[in-house]
Tab-separated table of C-alpha atoms in Angstrom:
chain	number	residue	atom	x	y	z
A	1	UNK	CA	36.329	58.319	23.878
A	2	UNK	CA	38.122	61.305	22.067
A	3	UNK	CA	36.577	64.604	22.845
A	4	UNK	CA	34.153	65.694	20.023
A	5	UNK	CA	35.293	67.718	17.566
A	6	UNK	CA	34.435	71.223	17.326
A	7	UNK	CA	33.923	72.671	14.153
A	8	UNK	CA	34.447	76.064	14.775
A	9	UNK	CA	37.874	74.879	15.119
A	10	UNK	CA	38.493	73.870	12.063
A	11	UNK	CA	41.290	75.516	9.673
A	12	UNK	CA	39.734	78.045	7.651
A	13	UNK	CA	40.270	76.981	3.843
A	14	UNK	CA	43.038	78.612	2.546
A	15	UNK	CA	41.494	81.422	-0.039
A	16	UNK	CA	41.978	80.731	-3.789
A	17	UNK	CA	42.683	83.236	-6.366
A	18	UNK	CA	40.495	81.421	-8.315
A	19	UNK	CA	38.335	78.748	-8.008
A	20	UNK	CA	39.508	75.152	-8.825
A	21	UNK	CA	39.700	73.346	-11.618
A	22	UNK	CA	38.163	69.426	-12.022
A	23	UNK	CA	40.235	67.110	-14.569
A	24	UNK	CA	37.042	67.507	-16.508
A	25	UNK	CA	37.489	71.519	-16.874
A	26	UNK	CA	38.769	71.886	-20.628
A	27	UNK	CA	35.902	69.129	-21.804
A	28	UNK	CA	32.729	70.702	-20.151
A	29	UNK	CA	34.116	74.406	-21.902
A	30	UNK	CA	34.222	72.105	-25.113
A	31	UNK	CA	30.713	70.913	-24.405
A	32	UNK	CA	29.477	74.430	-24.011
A	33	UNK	CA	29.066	74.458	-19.681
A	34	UNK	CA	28.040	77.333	-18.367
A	35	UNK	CA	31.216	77.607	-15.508
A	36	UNK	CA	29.715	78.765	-12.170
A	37	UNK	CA	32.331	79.003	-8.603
A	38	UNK	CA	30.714	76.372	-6.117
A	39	UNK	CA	32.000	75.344	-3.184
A	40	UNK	CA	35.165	76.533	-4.535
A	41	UNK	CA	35.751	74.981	-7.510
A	42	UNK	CA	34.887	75.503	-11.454
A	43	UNK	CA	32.061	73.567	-12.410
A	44	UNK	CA	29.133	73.369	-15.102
A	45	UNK	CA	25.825	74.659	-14.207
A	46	UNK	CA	24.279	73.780	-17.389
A	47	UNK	CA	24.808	73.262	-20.910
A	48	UNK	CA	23.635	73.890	-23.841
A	49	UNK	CA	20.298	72.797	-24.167
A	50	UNK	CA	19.365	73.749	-20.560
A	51	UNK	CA	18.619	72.731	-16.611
A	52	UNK	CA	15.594	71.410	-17.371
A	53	UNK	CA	16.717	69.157	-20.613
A	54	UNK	CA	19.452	67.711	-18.373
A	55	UNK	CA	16.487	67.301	-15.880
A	56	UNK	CA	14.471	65.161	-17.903
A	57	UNK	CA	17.249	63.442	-19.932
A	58	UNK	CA	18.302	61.843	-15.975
A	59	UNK	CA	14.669	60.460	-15.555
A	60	UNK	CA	14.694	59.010	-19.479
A	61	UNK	CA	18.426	57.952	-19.797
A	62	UNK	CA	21.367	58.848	-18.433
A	63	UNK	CA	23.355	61.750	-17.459
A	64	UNK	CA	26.931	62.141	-16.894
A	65	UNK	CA	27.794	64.684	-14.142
A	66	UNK	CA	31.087	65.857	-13.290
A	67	UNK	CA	31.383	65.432	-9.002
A	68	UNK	CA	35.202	65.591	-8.630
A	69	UNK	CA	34.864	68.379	-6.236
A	70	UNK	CA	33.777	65.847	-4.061
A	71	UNK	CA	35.955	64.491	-1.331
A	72	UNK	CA	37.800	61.154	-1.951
A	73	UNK	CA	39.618	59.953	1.482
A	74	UNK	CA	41.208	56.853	2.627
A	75	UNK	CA	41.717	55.836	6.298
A	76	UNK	CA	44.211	53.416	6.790
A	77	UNK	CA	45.626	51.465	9.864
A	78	UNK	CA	46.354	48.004	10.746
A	79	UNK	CA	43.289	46.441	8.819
A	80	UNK	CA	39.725	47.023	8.772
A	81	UNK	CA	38.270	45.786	12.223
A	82	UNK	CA	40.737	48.759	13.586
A	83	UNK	CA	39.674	51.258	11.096
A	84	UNK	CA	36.508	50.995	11.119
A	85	UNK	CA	35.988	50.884	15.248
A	86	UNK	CA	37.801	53.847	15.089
A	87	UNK	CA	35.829	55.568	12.760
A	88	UNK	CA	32.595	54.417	14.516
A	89	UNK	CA	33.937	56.648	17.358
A	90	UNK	CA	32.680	59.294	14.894
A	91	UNK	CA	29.799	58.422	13.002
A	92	UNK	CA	26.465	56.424	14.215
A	93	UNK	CA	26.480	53.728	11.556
A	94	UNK	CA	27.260	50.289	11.599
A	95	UNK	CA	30.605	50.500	10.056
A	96	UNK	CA	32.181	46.972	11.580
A	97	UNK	CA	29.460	45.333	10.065
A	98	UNK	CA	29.599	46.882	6.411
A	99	UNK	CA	30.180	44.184	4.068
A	100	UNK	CA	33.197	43.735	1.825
A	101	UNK	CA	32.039	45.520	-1.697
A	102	UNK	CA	29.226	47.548	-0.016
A	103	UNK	CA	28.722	51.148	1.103
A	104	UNK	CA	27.036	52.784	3.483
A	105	UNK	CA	25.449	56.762	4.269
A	106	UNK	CA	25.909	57.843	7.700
A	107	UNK	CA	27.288	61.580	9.299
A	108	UNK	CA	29.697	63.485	11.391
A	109	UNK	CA	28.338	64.701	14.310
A	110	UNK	CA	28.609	67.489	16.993
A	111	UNK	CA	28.563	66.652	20.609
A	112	UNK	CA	24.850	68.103	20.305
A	113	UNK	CA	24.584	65.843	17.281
A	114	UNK	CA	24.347	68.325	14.754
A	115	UNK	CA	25.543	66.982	11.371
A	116	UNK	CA	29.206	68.722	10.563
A	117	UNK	CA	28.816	66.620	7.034
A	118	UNK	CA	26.817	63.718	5.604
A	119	UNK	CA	29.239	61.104	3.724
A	120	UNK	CA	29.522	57.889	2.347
A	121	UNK	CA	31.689	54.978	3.699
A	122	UNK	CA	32.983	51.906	1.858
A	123	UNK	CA	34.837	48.824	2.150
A	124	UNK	CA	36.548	48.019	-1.161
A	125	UNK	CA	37.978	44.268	-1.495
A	126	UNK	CA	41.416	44.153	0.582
A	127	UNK	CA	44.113	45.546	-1.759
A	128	UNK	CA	41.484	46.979	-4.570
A	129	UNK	CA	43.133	49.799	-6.825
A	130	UNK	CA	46.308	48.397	-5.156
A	131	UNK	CA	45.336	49.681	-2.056
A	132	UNK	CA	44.501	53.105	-3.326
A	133	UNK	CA	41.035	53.237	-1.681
A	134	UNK	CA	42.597	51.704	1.759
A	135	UNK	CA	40.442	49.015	3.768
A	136	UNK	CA	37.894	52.057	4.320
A	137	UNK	CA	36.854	54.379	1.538
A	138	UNK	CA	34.989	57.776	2.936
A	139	UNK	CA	33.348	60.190	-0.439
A	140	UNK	CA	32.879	63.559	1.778
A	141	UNK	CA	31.371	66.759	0.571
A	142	UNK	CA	33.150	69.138	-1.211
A	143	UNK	CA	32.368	72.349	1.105
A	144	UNK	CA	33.159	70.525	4.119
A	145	UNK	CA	36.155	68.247	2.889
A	146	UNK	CA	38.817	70.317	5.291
A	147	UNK	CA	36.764	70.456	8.166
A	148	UNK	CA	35.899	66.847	7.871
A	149	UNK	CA	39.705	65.804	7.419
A	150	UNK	CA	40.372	68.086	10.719
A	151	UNK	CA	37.608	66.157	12.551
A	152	UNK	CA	39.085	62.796	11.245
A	153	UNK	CA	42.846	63.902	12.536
A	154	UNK	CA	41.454	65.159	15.826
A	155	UNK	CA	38.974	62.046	16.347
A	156	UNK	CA	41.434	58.955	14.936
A	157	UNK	CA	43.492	57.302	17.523
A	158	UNK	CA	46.745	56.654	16.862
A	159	UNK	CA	47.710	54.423	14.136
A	160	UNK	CA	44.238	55.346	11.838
A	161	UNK	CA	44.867	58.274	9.076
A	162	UNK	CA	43.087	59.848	6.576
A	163	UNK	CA	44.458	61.015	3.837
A	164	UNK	CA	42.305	63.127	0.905
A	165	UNK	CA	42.568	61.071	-2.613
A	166	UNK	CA	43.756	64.357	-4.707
A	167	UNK	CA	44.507	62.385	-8.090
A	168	UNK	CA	40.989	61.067	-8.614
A	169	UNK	CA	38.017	62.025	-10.218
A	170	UNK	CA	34.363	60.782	-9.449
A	171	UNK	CA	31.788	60.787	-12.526
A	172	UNK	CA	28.383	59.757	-11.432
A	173	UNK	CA	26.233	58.358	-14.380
A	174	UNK	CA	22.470	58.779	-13.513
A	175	UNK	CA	19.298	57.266	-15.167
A	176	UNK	CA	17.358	54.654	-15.984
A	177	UNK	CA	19.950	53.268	-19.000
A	178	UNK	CA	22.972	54.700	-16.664
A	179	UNK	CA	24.509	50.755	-15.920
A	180	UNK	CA	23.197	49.663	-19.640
A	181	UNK	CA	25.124	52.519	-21.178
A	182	UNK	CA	28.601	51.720	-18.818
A	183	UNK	CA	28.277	48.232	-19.992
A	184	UNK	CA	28.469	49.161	-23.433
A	185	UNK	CA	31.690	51.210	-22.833
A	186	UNK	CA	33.032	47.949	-20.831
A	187	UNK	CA	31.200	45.124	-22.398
A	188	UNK	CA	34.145	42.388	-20.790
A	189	UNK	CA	32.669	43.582	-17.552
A	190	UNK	CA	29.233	44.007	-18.125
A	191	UNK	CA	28.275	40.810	-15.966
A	192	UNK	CA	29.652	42.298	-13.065
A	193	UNK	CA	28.162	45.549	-13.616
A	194	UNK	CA	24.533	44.240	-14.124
A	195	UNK	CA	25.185	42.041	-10.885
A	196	UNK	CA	25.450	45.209	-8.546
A	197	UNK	CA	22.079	46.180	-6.157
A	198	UNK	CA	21.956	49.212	-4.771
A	199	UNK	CA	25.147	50.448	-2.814
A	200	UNK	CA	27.259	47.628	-3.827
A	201	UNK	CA	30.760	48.549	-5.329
A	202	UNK	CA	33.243	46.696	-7.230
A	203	UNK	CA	36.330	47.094	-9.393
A	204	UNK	CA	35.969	47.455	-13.032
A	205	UNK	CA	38.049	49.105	-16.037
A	206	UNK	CA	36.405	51.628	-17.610
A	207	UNK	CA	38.086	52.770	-21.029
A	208	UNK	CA	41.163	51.345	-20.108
A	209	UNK	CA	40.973	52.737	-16.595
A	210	UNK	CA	41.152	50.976	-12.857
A	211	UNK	CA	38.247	52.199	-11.396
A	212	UNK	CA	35.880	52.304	-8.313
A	213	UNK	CA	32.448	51.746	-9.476
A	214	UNK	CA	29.146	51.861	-6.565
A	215	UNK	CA	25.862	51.950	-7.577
A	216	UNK	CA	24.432	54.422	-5.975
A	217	UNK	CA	23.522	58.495	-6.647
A	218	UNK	CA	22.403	61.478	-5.709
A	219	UNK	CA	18.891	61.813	-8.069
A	220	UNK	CA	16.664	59.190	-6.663
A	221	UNK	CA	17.258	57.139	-10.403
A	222	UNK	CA	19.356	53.991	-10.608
A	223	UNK	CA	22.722	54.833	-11.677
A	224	UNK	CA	26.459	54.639	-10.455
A	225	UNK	CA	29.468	56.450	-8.741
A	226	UNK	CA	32.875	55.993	-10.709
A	227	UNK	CA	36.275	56.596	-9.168
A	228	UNK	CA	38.395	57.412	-12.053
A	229	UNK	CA	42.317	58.614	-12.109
A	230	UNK	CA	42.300	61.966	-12.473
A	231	UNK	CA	44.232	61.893	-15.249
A	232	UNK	CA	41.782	58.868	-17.128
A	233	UNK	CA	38.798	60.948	-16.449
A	234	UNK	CA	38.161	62.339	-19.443
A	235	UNK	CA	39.066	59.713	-21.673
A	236	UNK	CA	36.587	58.086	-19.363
A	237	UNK	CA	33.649	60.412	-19.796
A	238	UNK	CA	34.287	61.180	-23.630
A	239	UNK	CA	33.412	57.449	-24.035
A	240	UNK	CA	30.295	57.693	-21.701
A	241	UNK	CA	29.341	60.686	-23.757
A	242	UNK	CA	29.805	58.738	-27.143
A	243	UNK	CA	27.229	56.454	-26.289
A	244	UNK	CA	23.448	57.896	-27.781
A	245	UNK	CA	21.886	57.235	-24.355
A	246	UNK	CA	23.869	59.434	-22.357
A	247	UNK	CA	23.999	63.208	-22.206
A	248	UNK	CA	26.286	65.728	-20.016
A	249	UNK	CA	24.267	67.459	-17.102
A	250	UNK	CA	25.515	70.278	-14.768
A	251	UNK	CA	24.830	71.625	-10.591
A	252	UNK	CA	21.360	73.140	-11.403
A	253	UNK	CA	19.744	69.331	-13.000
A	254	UNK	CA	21.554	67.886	-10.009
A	255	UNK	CA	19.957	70.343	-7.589
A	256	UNK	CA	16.222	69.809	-8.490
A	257	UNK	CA	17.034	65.865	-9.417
A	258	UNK	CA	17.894	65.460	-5.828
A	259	UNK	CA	15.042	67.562	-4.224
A	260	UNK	CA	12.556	66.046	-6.071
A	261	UNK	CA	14.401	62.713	-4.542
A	262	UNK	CA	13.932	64.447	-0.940
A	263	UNK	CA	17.767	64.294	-0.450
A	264	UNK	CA	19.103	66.357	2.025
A	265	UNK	CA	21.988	68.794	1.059
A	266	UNK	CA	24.554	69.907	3.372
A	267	UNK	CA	23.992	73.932	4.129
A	268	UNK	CA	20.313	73.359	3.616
A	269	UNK	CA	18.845	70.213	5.192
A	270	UNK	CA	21.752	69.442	7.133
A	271	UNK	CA	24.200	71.612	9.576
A	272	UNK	CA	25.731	71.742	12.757
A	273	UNK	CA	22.139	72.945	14.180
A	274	UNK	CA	20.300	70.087	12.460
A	275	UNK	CA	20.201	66.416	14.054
A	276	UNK	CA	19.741	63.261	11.690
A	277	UNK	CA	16.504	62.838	13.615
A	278	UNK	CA	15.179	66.066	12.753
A	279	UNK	CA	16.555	65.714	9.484
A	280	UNK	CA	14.018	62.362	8.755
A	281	UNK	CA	17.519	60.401	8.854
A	282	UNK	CA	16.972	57.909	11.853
A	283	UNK	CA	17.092	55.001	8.502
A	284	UNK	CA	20.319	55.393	8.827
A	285	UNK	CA	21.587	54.619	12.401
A	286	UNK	CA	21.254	50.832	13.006
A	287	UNK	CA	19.835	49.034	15.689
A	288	UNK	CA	23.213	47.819	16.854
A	289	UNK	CA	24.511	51.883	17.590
A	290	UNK	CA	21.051	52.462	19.300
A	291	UNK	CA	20.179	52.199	23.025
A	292	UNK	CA	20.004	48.296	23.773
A	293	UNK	CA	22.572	47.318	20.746
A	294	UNK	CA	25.618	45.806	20.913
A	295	UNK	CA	27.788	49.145	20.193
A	296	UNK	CA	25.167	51.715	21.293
A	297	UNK	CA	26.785	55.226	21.375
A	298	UNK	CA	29.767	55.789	21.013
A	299	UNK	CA	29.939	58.742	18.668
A	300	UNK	CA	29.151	62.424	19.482
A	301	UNK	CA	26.036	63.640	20.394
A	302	UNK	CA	24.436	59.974	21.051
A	303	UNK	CA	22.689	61.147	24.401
A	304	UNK	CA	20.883	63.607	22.222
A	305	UNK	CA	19.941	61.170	19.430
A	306	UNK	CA	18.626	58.436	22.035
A	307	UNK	CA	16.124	60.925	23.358
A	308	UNK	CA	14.580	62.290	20.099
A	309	UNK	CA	14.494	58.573	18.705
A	310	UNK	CA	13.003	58.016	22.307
A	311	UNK	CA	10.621	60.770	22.929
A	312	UNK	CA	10.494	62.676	19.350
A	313	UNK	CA	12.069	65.465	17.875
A	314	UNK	CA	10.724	69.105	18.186
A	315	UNK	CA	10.442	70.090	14.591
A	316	UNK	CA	10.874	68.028	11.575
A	317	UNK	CA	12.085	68.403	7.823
A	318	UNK	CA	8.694	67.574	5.425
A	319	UNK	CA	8.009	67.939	2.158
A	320	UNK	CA	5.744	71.200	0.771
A	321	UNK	CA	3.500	71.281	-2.676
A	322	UNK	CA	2.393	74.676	-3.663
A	323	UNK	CA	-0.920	75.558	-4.407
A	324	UNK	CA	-0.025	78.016	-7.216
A	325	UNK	CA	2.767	78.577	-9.896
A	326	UNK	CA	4.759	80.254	-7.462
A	327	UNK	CA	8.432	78.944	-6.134
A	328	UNK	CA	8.519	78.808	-2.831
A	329	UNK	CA	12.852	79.218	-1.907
A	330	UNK	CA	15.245	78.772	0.334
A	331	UNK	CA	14.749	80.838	3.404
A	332	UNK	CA	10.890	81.942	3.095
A	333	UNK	CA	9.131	81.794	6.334
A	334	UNK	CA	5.861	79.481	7.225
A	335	UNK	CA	2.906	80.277	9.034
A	336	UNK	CA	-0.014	77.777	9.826
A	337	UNK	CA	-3.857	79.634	9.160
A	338	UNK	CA	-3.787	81.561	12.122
A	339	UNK	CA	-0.443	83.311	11.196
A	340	UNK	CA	1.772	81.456	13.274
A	341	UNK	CA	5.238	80.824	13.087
A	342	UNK	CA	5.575	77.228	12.450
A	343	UNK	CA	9.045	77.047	10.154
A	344	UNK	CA	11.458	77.782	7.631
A	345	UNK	CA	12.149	76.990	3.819
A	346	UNK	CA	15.583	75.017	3.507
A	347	UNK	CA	15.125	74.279	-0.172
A	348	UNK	CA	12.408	74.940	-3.339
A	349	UNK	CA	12.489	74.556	-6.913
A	350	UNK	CA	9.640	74.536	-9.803
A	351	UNK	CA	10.011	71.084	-10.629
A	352	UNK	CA	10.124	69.614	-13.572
A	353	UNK	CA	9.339	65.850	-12.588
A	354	UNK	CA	6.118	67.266	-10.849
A	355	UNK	CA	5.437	70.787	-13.094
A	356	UNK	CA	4.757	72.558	-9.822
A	357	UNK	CA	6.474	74.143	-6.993
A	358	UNK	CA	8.032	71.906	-4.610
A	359	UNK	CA	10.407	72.595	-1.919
A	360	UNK	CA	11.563	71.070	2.095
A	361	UNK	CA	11.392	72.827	4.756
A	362	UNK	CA	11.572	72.592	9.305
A	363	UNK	CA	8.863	72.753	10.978
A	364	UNK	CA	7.684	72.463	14.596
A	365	UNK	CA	6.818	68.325	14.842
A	366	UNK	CA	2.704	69.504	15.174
A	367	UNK	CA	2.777	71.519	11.943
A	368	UNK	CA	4.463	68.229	10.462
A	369	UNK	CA	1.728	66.049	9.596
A	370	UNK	CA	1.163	65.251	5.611
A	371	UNK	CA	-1.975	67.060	4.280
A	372	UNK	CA	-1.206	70.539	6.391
A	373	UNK	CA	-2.289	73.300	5.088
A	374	UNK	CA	-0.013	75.955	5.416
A	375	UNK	CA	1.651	79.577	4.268
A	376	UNK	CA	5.070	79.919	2.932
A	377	UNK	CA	5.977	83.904	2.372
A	378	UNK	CA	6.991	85.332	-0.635
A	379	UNK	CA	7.932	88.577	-1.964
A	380	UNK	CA	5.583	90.210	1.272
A	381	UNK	CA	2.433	87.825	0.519
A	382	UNK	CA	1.539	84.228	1.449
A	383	UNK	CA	1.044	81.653	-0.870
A	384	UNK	CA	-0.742	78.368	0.085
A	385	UNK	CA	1.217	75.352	0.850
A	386	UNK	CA	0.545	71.493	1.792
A	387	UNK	CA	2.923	69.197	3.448
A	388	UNK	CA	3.268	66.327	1.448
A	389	UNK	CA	5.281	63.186	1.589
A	390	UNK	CA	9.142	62.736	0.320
A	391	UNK	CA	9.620	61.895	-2.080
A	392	UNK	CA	8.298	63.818	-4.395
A	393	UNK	CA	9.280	61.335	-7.011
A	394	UNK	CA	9.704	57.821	-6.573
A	395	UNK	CA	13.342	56.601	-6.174
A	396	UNK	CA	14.445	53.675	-8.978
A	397	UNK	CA	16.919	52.178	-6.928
A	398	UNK	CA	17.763	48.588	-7.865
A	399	UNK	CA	17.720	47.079	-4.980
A	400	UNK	CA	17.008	43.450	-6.507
């Protein structure tokens, strides 16, 4: 097996005079966004009628968020069974057995199994987008896209590439009307639209557009992914928007959509120190890359993952509810009753699903259990806390 990759190895990102610019750029300063740098690109933190509108609107309807920082690659090679073995090599999920038309969540890992990125992998139908996608289909995040194409060039044997998808966009349209409101824009393929479950994909045109569409998201609501040409994108989204159900949401909605969800987000719930099993992520290695399976191991950092699924991990990522109107953020400390060091904050938020503080955080596996009572500090002071179960809001996936 190739040597795993080392992170700290990775080319540094070339600096930027200025941050980049999404196809969608000149349409979210028409809709009023409010442009914030992130992960090194231009993009909408809110719009006009606020965070906690677009908040709301996701739960009620549907929101259209821009995610074209995102990272789009295609591995190619001489077909799929070779791809994905190779990319298995990498990853701990069952990628051999994926399904034509379905995705699946897995992540890089570090020879100590830290996560180096959490992605998405697909298999599109052979040929779809005239090959565009390739016979596997990775969405990578947007921070970590050149360190994850360095691990994929270091790790892939010869023969397998990866190349990063630079003309395409990726809208996701969240909420509970999200698929109604797509059919509308695409009635000829609303049948096959209403026919996806959860983490299915197929190919559809969308205002005149080939694209990519999985239904799947990053808010815990029903809702799909679209892979758009970048330069269809906004004729795309201007039709979304044109329907009454759907409204434009920015970074901050997504941020508190997704923690009320209990999804982890890379730099906070996930990095190279952090192991899926730590991270509450063991869902997502399969039985057949465990100890006993067909293809068990494989990937870096499996001896470590076998022995926390085994024996248990040391500290584990929960849930907190605060007992007053307080946020409890990123990076605050915990303390059981006795004043103890039991954790860290990863990330908090006042929510608006739940109209109190909420937030994740690590903590040492016997500080884990749901009903704890413990002490996050802020500003000097400890305010009450109670481990409580993720998520904090119920997901809507359709999963029949």
């Amino acid at each position: 097996m190739t040597a795993a990759f080392d992170p700290a190895q990775a080319p540094a990102p070339t600096p930027a005079a200025e941050p980049q610019r999404t196809p969608l750029h000149a349409l979210h300063q028409r809709l009023g966004g409010k442009i914030v740098p992130f992960a090194g690109w231009a993009l909408p933190v809110s719009y006009p009628e606020g965070q906690v509108a677009e908040h709301r609107h996701a739960r009620a309807a549907a929101a259209l968020f821009d995610v074209s920082h995102m990272g789009q690659v295609r591995l190619d090679g001489p077909g799929f069974e070779a791809v994905a073995a190779a990319l298995e090599t990498l990853v701990p999920a069952d990628v051999l057995g994926l399904p034509v038309g379905k995705q699946r969540y897995s992540q890089f890992t570090t020879a100590e199994a830290g996560v180096v990125d959490d992605l998405m992998i697909a298999r599109p139908p052979e040929g779809a987008l005239g090959g565009v996608l390739g016979p596997v289909f990775l969405v990578v995040n947007a921070a970590n896209a050149d360190t994850d194409l360095a691990l994929l060039q270091a790790g892939l044997p010869a023969g397998i590439t990866a190349t990063r998808l630079q003309d395409r966009a990726l809208l996701a349209l969240q909420g509970p009307e999200a698929v109604a409101a797509l059919a509308r824009v695409a009635p000829g393929a609303a049948d096959t639209l209403n026919a996806l479950r959860f983490m299915e994909g197929a190919v559809v045109e969308l205002a005149g557009a080939a694209c990519w569409v999985v239904r799947s998201g990053y808010t815990g609501e029903d809702g799909v992914e679209i892979s758009v040409p970048a330069g269809q994108a906004v004729a795309l989204a201007e039709a979304l928007l044109a329907d009454a159900a759907v409204k434009p949401a920015g970074l901050g909605a997504r941020d508190t959509l997704r923690l009320e969800a209990g999804l982890c987000l890379h730099g906070h719930e996930l990095d190279t120190s952090i192991t899926p099993i730590e991270a509450g992520l063991a869902w997502s290695i399969p039985k057949v890359r465990r100890a006993g399976g067909a293809r068990a191991g494989g990937y870096p950092g499996a001896a470590v993952v076998e022995a926390q699924l085994r024996e248990g991990p040391a500290r584990r990522r929960i849930g907190l509810m605060a007992q007053e109107r307080v946020p409890v953020r990123d990076g605050a400390a915990l303390h059981d009753a006795a004043g103890r060091p039991v954790g860290r904050v990863c990330s908090g938020t006042l929510s608006p699903g739940v109209a109190q503080p909420i937030a994740m955080a690590y903590v040492e596996a016997a500080a884990a259990a749901e009903g704890t009572a413990l002490f996050a500090q802020v500003r000097g002071r400890g305010v009450p806390v109670t481990v409580s179960p993720l998520p904090f809001v119920p997901h809507r996936y359709r999963r029949v």
